[in-house]
PDB file of C-alpha atoms in Angstrom:
ATOM      1  CA  MET T  18      -0.024   0.128   0.038  1.00  0.00           C
ATOM      2  CA  GLU T  19       1.281   3.382  -0.915  1.00  0.00           C
ATOM      3  CA  ASN T  20       2.004   5.916   1.758  1.00  0.00           C
ATOM      4  CA  PRO T  21      -0.310   8.974   1.086  1.00  0.00           C
ATOM      5  CA  MET T  22       2.293  11.279   2.564  1.00  0.00           C
ATOM      6  CA  SER T  23       5.162   9.960   0.216  1.00  0.00           C
ATOM      7  CA  ASN T  24       4.829  13.125  -1.940  1.00  0.00           C
ATOM      8  CA  SER T  25       3.935  15.402   0.921  1.00  0.00           C
ATOM      9  CA  ASP T  26       4.471  19.117   0.711  1.00  0.00           C
ATOM     10  CA  LEU T  27       4.512  19.136   4.559  1.00  0.00           C
ATOM     11  CA  ASN T  28       6.924  21.738   5.928  1.00  0.00           C
ATOM     12  CA  ALA T  29       7.540  23.883   8.915  1.00  0.00           C
ATOM     13  CA  THR T  30       9.431  27.046   9.888  1.00  0.00           C
ATOM     14  CA  LEU T  31      11.643  26.704  12.901  1.00  0.00           C
ATOM     15  CA  GLU T  32      12.340  29.919  14.777  1.00  0.00           C
ATOM     16  CA  ILE T  33      14.668  29.884  17.709  1.00  0.00           C
ATOM     17  CA  ARG T  34      14.964  33.000  19.829  1.00  0.00           C
ATOM     18  CA  SER T  35      17.039  34.124  22.738  1.00  0.00           C
ATOM     19  CA  GLY T  36      17.767  37.163  24.773  1.00  0.00           C
ATOM     20  CA  PHE T  37      14.369  38.615  25.536  1.00  0.00           C
ATOM     21  CA  GLN T  38      14.653  42.377  25.878  1.00  0.00           C
ATOM     22  CA  GLY T  39      11.136  43.653  25.852  1.00  0.00           C
ATOM     23  CA  GLY T  40       9.977  46.716  23.917  1.00  0.00           C
ATOM     24  CA  THR T  41       9.678  46.874  20.147  1.00  0.00           C
ATOM     25  CA  GLU T  42      12.836  44.665  19.624  1.00  0.00           C
ATOM     26  CA  PRO T  43      12.038  41.901  22.158  1.00  0.00           C
ATOM     27  CA  TRP T  44      14.679  39.301  21.065  1.00  0.00           C
ATOM     28  CA  ARG T  45      18.393  39.831  20.852  1.00  0.00           C
ATOM     29  CA  GLU T  46      19.036  36.716  18.757  1.00  0.00           C
ATOM     30  CA  THR T  47      16.722  35.151  16.293  1.00  0.00           C
ATOM     31  CA  PHE T  48      17.421  32.208  13.815  1.00  0.00           C
ATOM     32  CA  THR T  49      14.726  30.970  11.398  1.00  0.00           C
ATOM     33  CA  LEU T  50      14.806  28.024   9.140  1.00  0.00           C
ATOM     34  CA  ALA T  51      12.410  26.345   6.771  1.00  0.00           C
ATOM     35  CA  VAL T  52      12.286  22.586   7.283  1.00  0.00           C
ATOM     36  CA  ASP T  53      10.853  20.035   4.924  1.00  0.00           C
ATOM     37  CA  ARG T  54      11.542  16.272   4.196  1.00  0.00           C
ATOM     38  CA  ASN T  55      14.607  17.244   2.099  1.00  0.00           C
ATOM     39  CA  GLY T  56      16.233  19.188   4.842  1.00  0.00           C
ATOM     40  CA  PHE T  57      16.755  22.708   6.059  1.00  0.00           C
ATOM     41  CA  ARG T  58      16.637  25.963   3.908  1.00  0.00           C
ATOM     42  CA  ASP T  59      17.108  29.645   4.567  1.00  0.00           C
ATOM     43  CA  VAL T  60      13.636  31.324   4.818  1.00  0.00           C
ATOM     44  CA  GLN T  61      14.886  34.208   2.846  1.00  0.00           C
ATOM     45  CA  GLY T  62      15.961  32.011  -0.094  1.00  0.00           C
ATOM     46  CA  VAL T  63      19.067  32.518  -2.143  1.00  0.00           C
ATOM     47  CA  GLY T  64      19.636  34.166  -5.517  1.00  0.00           C
ATOM     48  CA  ARG T  65      18.608  37.558  -6.788  1.00  0.00           C
ATOM     49  CA  SER T  66      14.935  37.330  -5.752  1.00  0.00           C
ATOM     50  CA  GLY T  67      15.206  35.017  -2.861  1.00  0.00           C
ATOM     51  CA  ASP T  68      13.325  32.483  -4.812  1.00  0.00           C
ATOM     52  CA  GLU T  69      15.679  29.758  -5.443  1.00  0.00           C
ATOM     53  CA  VAL T  70      15.350  26.879  -3.068  1.00  0.00           C
ATOM     54  CA  GLN T  71      18.566  25.422  -1.780  1.00  0.00           C
ATOM     55  CA  THR T  72      18.918  22.848   0.872  1.00  0.00           C
ATOM     56  CA  LEU T  73      21.652  23.835   3.513  1.00  0.00           C
ATOM     57  CA  GLU T  74      24.289  21.439   4.616  1.00  0.00           C
ATOM     58  CA  ILE T  75      23.781  20.343   8.209  1.00  0.00           C
ATOM     59  CA  SER T  76      27.309  21.602   9.009  1.00  0.00           C
ATOM     60  CA  THR T  77      26.268  25.159   7.881  1.00  0.00           C
ATOM     61  CA  VAL T  78      23.151  25.012  10.085  1.00  0.00           C
ATOM     62  CA  ARG T  79      25.132  23.735  12.966  1.00  0.00           C
ATOM     63  CA  GLU T  80      27.847  26.505  12.635  1.00  0.00           C
ATOM     64  CA  SER T  81      25.189  29.229  12.328  1.00  0.00           C
ATOM     65  CA  LEU T  82      23.321  28.039  15.467  1.00  0.00           C
ATOM     66  CA  LEU T  83      26.524  27.690  17.572  1.00  0.00           C
ATOM     67  CA  LYS T  84      27.522  31.180  16.556  1.00  0.00           C
ATOM     68  CA  THR T  85      24.213  32.523  17.882  1.00  0.00           C
ATOM     69  CA  PHE T  86      23.212  30.388  20.849  1.00  0.00           C
ATOM     70  CA  ASP T  87      24.598  28.580  23.875  1.00  0.00           C
ATOM     71  CA  ARG T  88      25.273  25.062  23.025  1.00  0.00           C
ATOM     72  CA  ALA T  89      23.805  23.495  26.232  1.00  0.00           C
ATOM     73  CA  GLU T  90      20.656  25.579  26.058  1.00  0.00           C
ATOM     74  CA  LEU T  91      20.113  24.766  22.267  1.00  0.00           C
ATOM     75  CA  CYS T  92      20.610  21.135  22.915  1.00  0.00           C
ATOM     76  CA  GLU T  93      18.018  21.266  25.788  1.00  0.00           C
ATOM     77  CA  LEU T  94      15.528  22.900  23.518  1.00  0.00           C
ATOM     78  CA  LEU T  95      16.097  20.451  20.690  1.00  0.00           C
ATOM     79  CA  ASP T  96      15.794  17.491  23.040  1.00  0.00           C
ATOM     80  CA  GLN T  97      12.126  18.560  23.310  1.00  0.00           C
ATOM     81  CA  LEU T  98      11.691  18.150  19.585  1.00  0.00           C
ATOM     82  CA  ALA T  99      13.382  14.746  19.759  1.00  0.00           C
ATOM     83  CA  ARG T 100      11.042  13.692  22.431  1.00  0.00           C
ATOM     84  CA  LEU T 101       8.081  14.745  20.268  1.00  0.00           C
ATOM     85  CA  ARG T 102       9.460  12.850  17.372  1.00  0.00           C
ATOM     86  CA  ALA T 103       9.951   9.775  19.589  1.00  0.00           C
ATOM     87  CA  ALA T 104       6.370  10.016  20.707  1.00  0.00           C
ATOM     88  CA  LEU T 105       5.092  10.318  17.175  1.00  0.00           C
ATOM     89  CA  SER T 106       7.115   7.316  16.036  1.00  0.00           C
ATOM     90  CA  SER T 107       5.547   4.888  18.554  1.00  0.00           C
TER      91      SER T 107
END
């Protein structure tokens, strides 16, 4: 039987924020990625118009996140997503 989700266009936007400051600029650091079954993409896109879809290497995503956020806090946050995935798998 064919999986009805095999050609899915399911996607998500992952936004990670830190350094709440309040006011009109409440977050000191923000990192946003588009995620789909092919991997991670820059939400702004690439190319002249920002409309070329390019999957980012995981090493690029890793480096960008570690430049922006504390490793331990980031791992604690992502552990919650791993727990959700595990719950969905069973």
